[in-house]
Short mmCIF file of C-alpha atoms in Angstrom, two decimals:
data_model
loop_
_atom_site.label_atom_id
_atom_site.label_comp_id
_atom_site.label_asym_id
_atom_site.label_seq_id
_atom_site.Cartn_x
_atom_site.Cartn_y
_atom_site.Cartn_z
CA UNK A 274 -7.33 7.54 -23.30
CA UNK A 275 -6.82 5.90 -26.71
CA UNK A 276 -4.80 8.64 -28.42
CA UNK A 277 -1.42 6.93 -28.07
CA UNK A 278 -0.05 9.93 -26.16
CA UNK A 279 0.08 9.77 -22.38
CA UNK A 280 -2.52 12.07 -20.87
CA UNK A 281 -2.79 13.48 -17.35
CA UNK A 282 -5.91 13.19 -15.20
CA UNK A 283 -6.07 15.14 -11.95
CA UNK A 284 -8.77 14.81 -9.30
CA UNK A 285 -8.68 17.59 -6.71
CA UNK A 286 -11.15 16.43 -4.08
CA UNK A 287 -12.84 18.72 -1.57
CA UNK A 288 -13.43 17.69 2.05
CA UNK A 289 -16.33 15.35 1.18
CA UNK A 290 -16.10 11.55 1.03
CA UNK A 291 -16.78 10.27 -2.48
CA UNK A 292 -17.06 6.91 -4.26
CA UNK A 293 -16.02 5.81 -7.76
CA UNK A 294 -17.17 2.76 -9.73
CA UNK A 295 -16.18 3.90 -13.21
CA UNK A 296 -13.10 3.08 -15.27
CA UNK A 297 -9.88 4.96 -15.97
CA UNK A 298 -8.04 3.23 -18.79
CA UNK A 299 -5.34 3.74 -21.39
CA UNK A 300 -2.09 5.65 -21.19
CA UNK A 301 -2.84 8.04 -18.34
CA UNK A 302 -0.86 9.50 -15.46
CA UNK A 303 -3.34 9.82 -12.62
CA UNK A 304 -3.16 12.27 -9.70
CA UNK A 305 -5.54 12.20 -6.74
CA UNK A 306 -5.23 15.28 -4.51
CA UNK A 307 -7.34 16.74 -1.76
CA UNK A 308 -8.90 15.69 1.50
CA UNK A 309 -11.24 13.09 2.99
CA UNK A 310 -11.76 9.59 1.53
CA UNK A 311 -12.04 8.51 -2.09
CA UNK A 312 -13.37 4.93 -2.30
CA UNK A 313 -12.76 2.98 -5.50
CA UNK A 314 -15.01 -0.04 -6.21
CA UNK A 315 -13.81 -1.05 -9.71
CA UNK A 316 -10.57 -2.00 -11.39
CA UNK A 317 -8.61 0.92 -12.86
CA UNK A 318 -6.47 -0.32 -15.76
CA UNK A 319 -4.63 2.86 -16.79
CA UNK A 320 -0.95 2.22 -17.46
CA UNK A 321 0.71 5.45 -16.32
CA UNK A 322 1.93 6.63 -12.95
CA UNK A 323 -0.24 7.19 -9.87
CA UNK A 324 0.28 10.14 -7.54
CA UNK A 325 -1.69 10.26 -4.30
CA UNK A 326 -1.49 13.63 -2.53
CA UNK A 327 -3.39 13.87 0.75
CA UNK A 328 -6.53 12.19 2.04
CA UNK A 329 -7.32 8.48 1.98
CA UNK A 330 -7.75 6.40 -1.17
CA UNK A 331 -9.52 3.11 -0.44
CA UNK A 332 -9.69 0.11 -2.80
CA UNK A 333 -12.70 -2.06 -1.95
CA UNK A 334 -14.82 -4.78 -3.60
CA UNK A 335 -13.34 -5.01 -7.14
CA UNK A 336 -11.30 -1.85 -6.60
CA UNK A 337 -7.75 -2.20 -7.93
CA UNK A 338 -4.90 -0.37 -9.64
CA UNK A 339 -3.93 -3.24 -11.92
CA UNK A 340 -2.17 -1.37 -14.71
CA UNK A 341 -0.26 1.46 -13.05
CA UNK A 342 3.53 1.25 -13.24
CA UNK A 343 4.40 3.42 -10.24
CA UNK A 344 2.66 4.81 -7.17
CA UNK A 345 3.82 7.84 -5.17
CA UNK A 346 2.11 8.30 -1.80
CA UNK A 347 2.76 11.81 -0.52
CA UNK A 348 1.52 12.44 3.03
CA UNK A 349 -1.55 10.41 2.15
CA UNK A 350 -3.06 6.99 2.88
CA UNK A 351 -3.70 4.06 0.55
CA UNK A 352 -6.03 1.44 2.06
CA UNK A 353 -6.51 -2.04 0.59
CA UNK A 354 -9.76 -3.15 2.22
CA UNK A 355 -10.79 -6.77 1.86
CA UNK A 356 -13.20 -6.77 4.79
CA UNK A 357 -15.83 -4.05 4.41
CA UNK A 358 -16.92 -4.95 0.89
CA UNK A 359 -18.02 -8.12 -0.89
CA UNK A 360 -14.68 -9.46 -2.17
CA UNK A 361 -11.38 -10.69 -0.79
CA UNK A 362 -8.97 -9.71 -3.54
CA UNK A 363 -5.40 -11.02 -3.67
CA UNK A 364 -4.19 -8.52 -6.26
CA UNK A 365 -5.40 -4.95 -5.78
CA UNK A 366 -2.07 -3.43 -6.82
CA UNK A 367 0.06 -4.29 -9.85
CA UNK A 368 2.87 -6.41 -8.38
CA UNK A 369 5.40 -4.74 -10.67
CA UNK A 370 4.45 -1.16 -9.73
CA UNK A 371 7.15 0.64 -7.75
CA UNK A 372 5.99 2.50 -4.65
CA UNK A 373 7.57 5.62 -3.17
CA UNK A 374 6.59 6.76 0.31
CA UNK A 375 6.86 10.38 1.40
CA UNK A 376 5.21 10.40 4.80
CA UNK A 377 2.73 7.90 3.36
CA UNK A 378 0.61 5.17 4.93
CA UNK A 379 -0.40 1.81 3.47
CA UNK A 380 -3.16 -0.13 5.23
CA UNK A 381 -3.95 -3.74 4.34
CA UNK A 382 -7.14 -5.13 5.89
CA UNK A 383 -7.72 -8.88 5.74
CA UNK A 384 -11.16 -10.42 5.37
CA UNK A 385 -12.77 -12.01 8.42
CA UNK A 386 -11.82 -15.68 8.90
CA UNK A 387 -9.86 -15.67 5.65
CA UNK A 388 -6.20 -16.02 4.65
CA UNK A 389 -5.88 -12.67 2.86
CA UNK A 390 -2.75 -11.86 0.85
CA UNK A 391 -1.37 -9.00 -1.22
CA UNK A 392 1.98 -8.42 -2.94
CA UNK A 393 3.39 -4.95 -3.53
CA UNK A 394 6.28 -3.98 -5.76
CA UNK A 395 9.59 -2.41 -4.75
CA UNK A 396 8.99 0.08 -1.92
CA UNK A 397 11.31 3.06 -1.44
CA UNK A 398 11.36 5.38 1.57
CA UNK A 399 11.98 8.87 0.23
CA UNK A 400 11.18 11.23 3.10
CA UNK A 401 9.08 11.68 6.23
CA UNK A 402 7.64 9.11 8.64
CA UNK A 403 5.70 6.43 6.78
CA UNK A 404 3.54 3.58 8.10
CA UNK A 405 2.57 0.14 6.84
CA UNK A 406 -0.22 -1.57 8.77
CA UNK A 407 -1.71 -5.00 8.07
CA UNK A 408 -4.81 -5.94 10.05
CA UNK A 409 -6.32 -9.39 10.56
CA UNK A 410 -9.99 -10.11 11.29
CA UNK A 411 -11.11 -13.38 12.88
CA UNK A 412 -13.89 -14.65 15.11
CA UNK A 413 -13.42 -17.73 17.32
CA UNK A 414 -13.16 -20.60 16.68
CA UNK A 415 -12.03 -19.61 13.18
CA UNK A 416 -8.60 -18.41 12.06
CA UNK A 417 -7.70 -15.52 9.80
CA UNK A 418 -4.50 -13.97 8.49
CA UNK A 419 -3.34 -10.95 6.52
CA UNK A 420 -0.01 -11.42 4.73
CA UNK A 421 1.42 -8.38 2.96
CA UNK A 422 4.56 -8.97 0.87
CA UNK A 423 6.86 -6.14 -0.22
CA UNK A 424 9.01 -7.23 -3.17
CA UNK A 425 11.81 -5.16 -1.66
CA UNK A 426 12.34 -2.27 0.75
CA UNK A 427 14.93 0.45 0.15
CA UNK A 428 15.74 3.65 1.97
CA UNK A 429 16.90 6.41 -0.32
CA UNK A 430 19.99 8.29 0.89
CA UNK A 431 18.73 10.74 3.48
CA UNK A 432 15.28 9.19 3.16
CA UNK A 433 12.56 8.75 5.73
CA UNK A 434 11.56 6.13 8.28
CA UNK A 435 8.99 3.34 8.30
CA UNK A 436 6.85 2.12 11.18
CA UNK A 437 5.24 -1.31 10.92
CA UNK A 438 2.19 -1.34 13.16
CA UNK A 439 0.09 -4.37 14.01
CA UNK A 440 -1.19 -5.79 17.28
CA UNK A 441 -0.60 -9.39 16.18
CA UNK A 442 2.35 -9.12 13.79
CA UNK A 443 4.25 -12.36 13.30
CA UNK A 444 2.23 -14.48 15.71
CA UNK A 445 1.03 -18.01 14.99
CA UNK A 446 -2.70 -18.28 14.33
CA UNK A 447 -4.74 -15.11 13.89
CA UNK A 448 -1.98 -12.89 12.62
CA UNK A 449 -1.01 -10.06 10.32
CA UNK A 450 2.41 -10.38 8.73
CA UNK A 451 4.70 -8.27 6.56
CA UNK A 452 7.14 -10.25 4.40
CA UNK A 453 10.19 -8.52 2.89
CA UNK A 454 12.53 -10.73 0.80
CA UNK A 455 15.08 -7.95 0.18
CA UNK A 456 16.12 -4.95 2.28
CA UNK A 457 18.48 -2.38 0.77
CA UNK A 458 19.49 -4.91 -1.86
CA UNK A 459 20.36 -7.64 0.66
CA UNK A 460 18.39 -10.89 0.82
CA UNK A 461 16.62 -11.66 4.09
CA UNK A 462 16.63 -15.41 3.33
CA UNK A 463 19.32 -15.94 5.97
CA UNK A 464 19.14 -14.92 9.61
CA UNK A 465 20.31 -11.33 9.94
CA UNK A 466 20.07 -10.63 6.21
CA UNK A 467 19.69 -6.88 5.63
CA UNK A 468 20.69 -6.07 9.23
CA UNK A 469 23.56 -3.92 10.45
CA UNK A 470 24.43 -4.46 14.11
CA UNK A 471 21.10 -6.29 14.41
CA UNK A 472 19.26 -3.17 13.23
CA UNK A 473 17.52 -2.65 9.90
CA UNK A 474 19.32 0.42 8.65
CA UNK A 475 19.23 2.72 5.65
CA UNK A 476 21.87 3.37 3.02
CA UNK A 477 23.21 6.25 5.07
CA UNK A 478 23.67 4.03 8.11
CA UNK A 479 20.89 5.53 10.25
CA UNK A 480 17.98 3.35 11.38
CA UNK A 481 14.94 3.41 9.13
CA UNK A 482 12.48 1.03 10.73
CA UNK A 483 10.44 0.85 13.88
CA UNK A 484 7.97 -1.90 14.73
CA UNK A 485 5.00 -1.53 17.06
CA UNK A 486 2.78 -4.38 18.26
#
């Protein structure tokens, strides 16, 4: 879109897996709705908002959303896959893009025997049960890691919950880690930062986070 006016592009996918290697650019608000998996293999530079409704959207090889300013994940999955394709990318998502989760899932898959990293913008829990899952891949005697950084994590008043799932989270060596510098506006730089009664809680005082693995 080169018109100077923000346009809207909507993809309503049927229940068939599809791939995309083209380019969406300019001032565009992009909506991906529907079922199954939509795999993106090229960088999408559009500068509007991204709305993901249903299904799985996978960024692989050179796949990225480098220009979008905001991402809403509504009962859908966004997968950042550094392992299945040819490239280990450290920047698939614009670091400044805000992310809102409504029963959404974010998967981050590290490349085999590689120190994979990704930084996401400010994440807000709006409603529903959401999941964030980093996964490490390594074969002995080599070491791999998958470090996913959230610029901040906030639970909207009356918002949902988040479940961090990883079989090796936080371990030394082959490990997947989630790093969160700020929780509900409080720095986690000190021990207990962002905790209330040793629990990570939301603005309304009810717990917002579970951790499996």
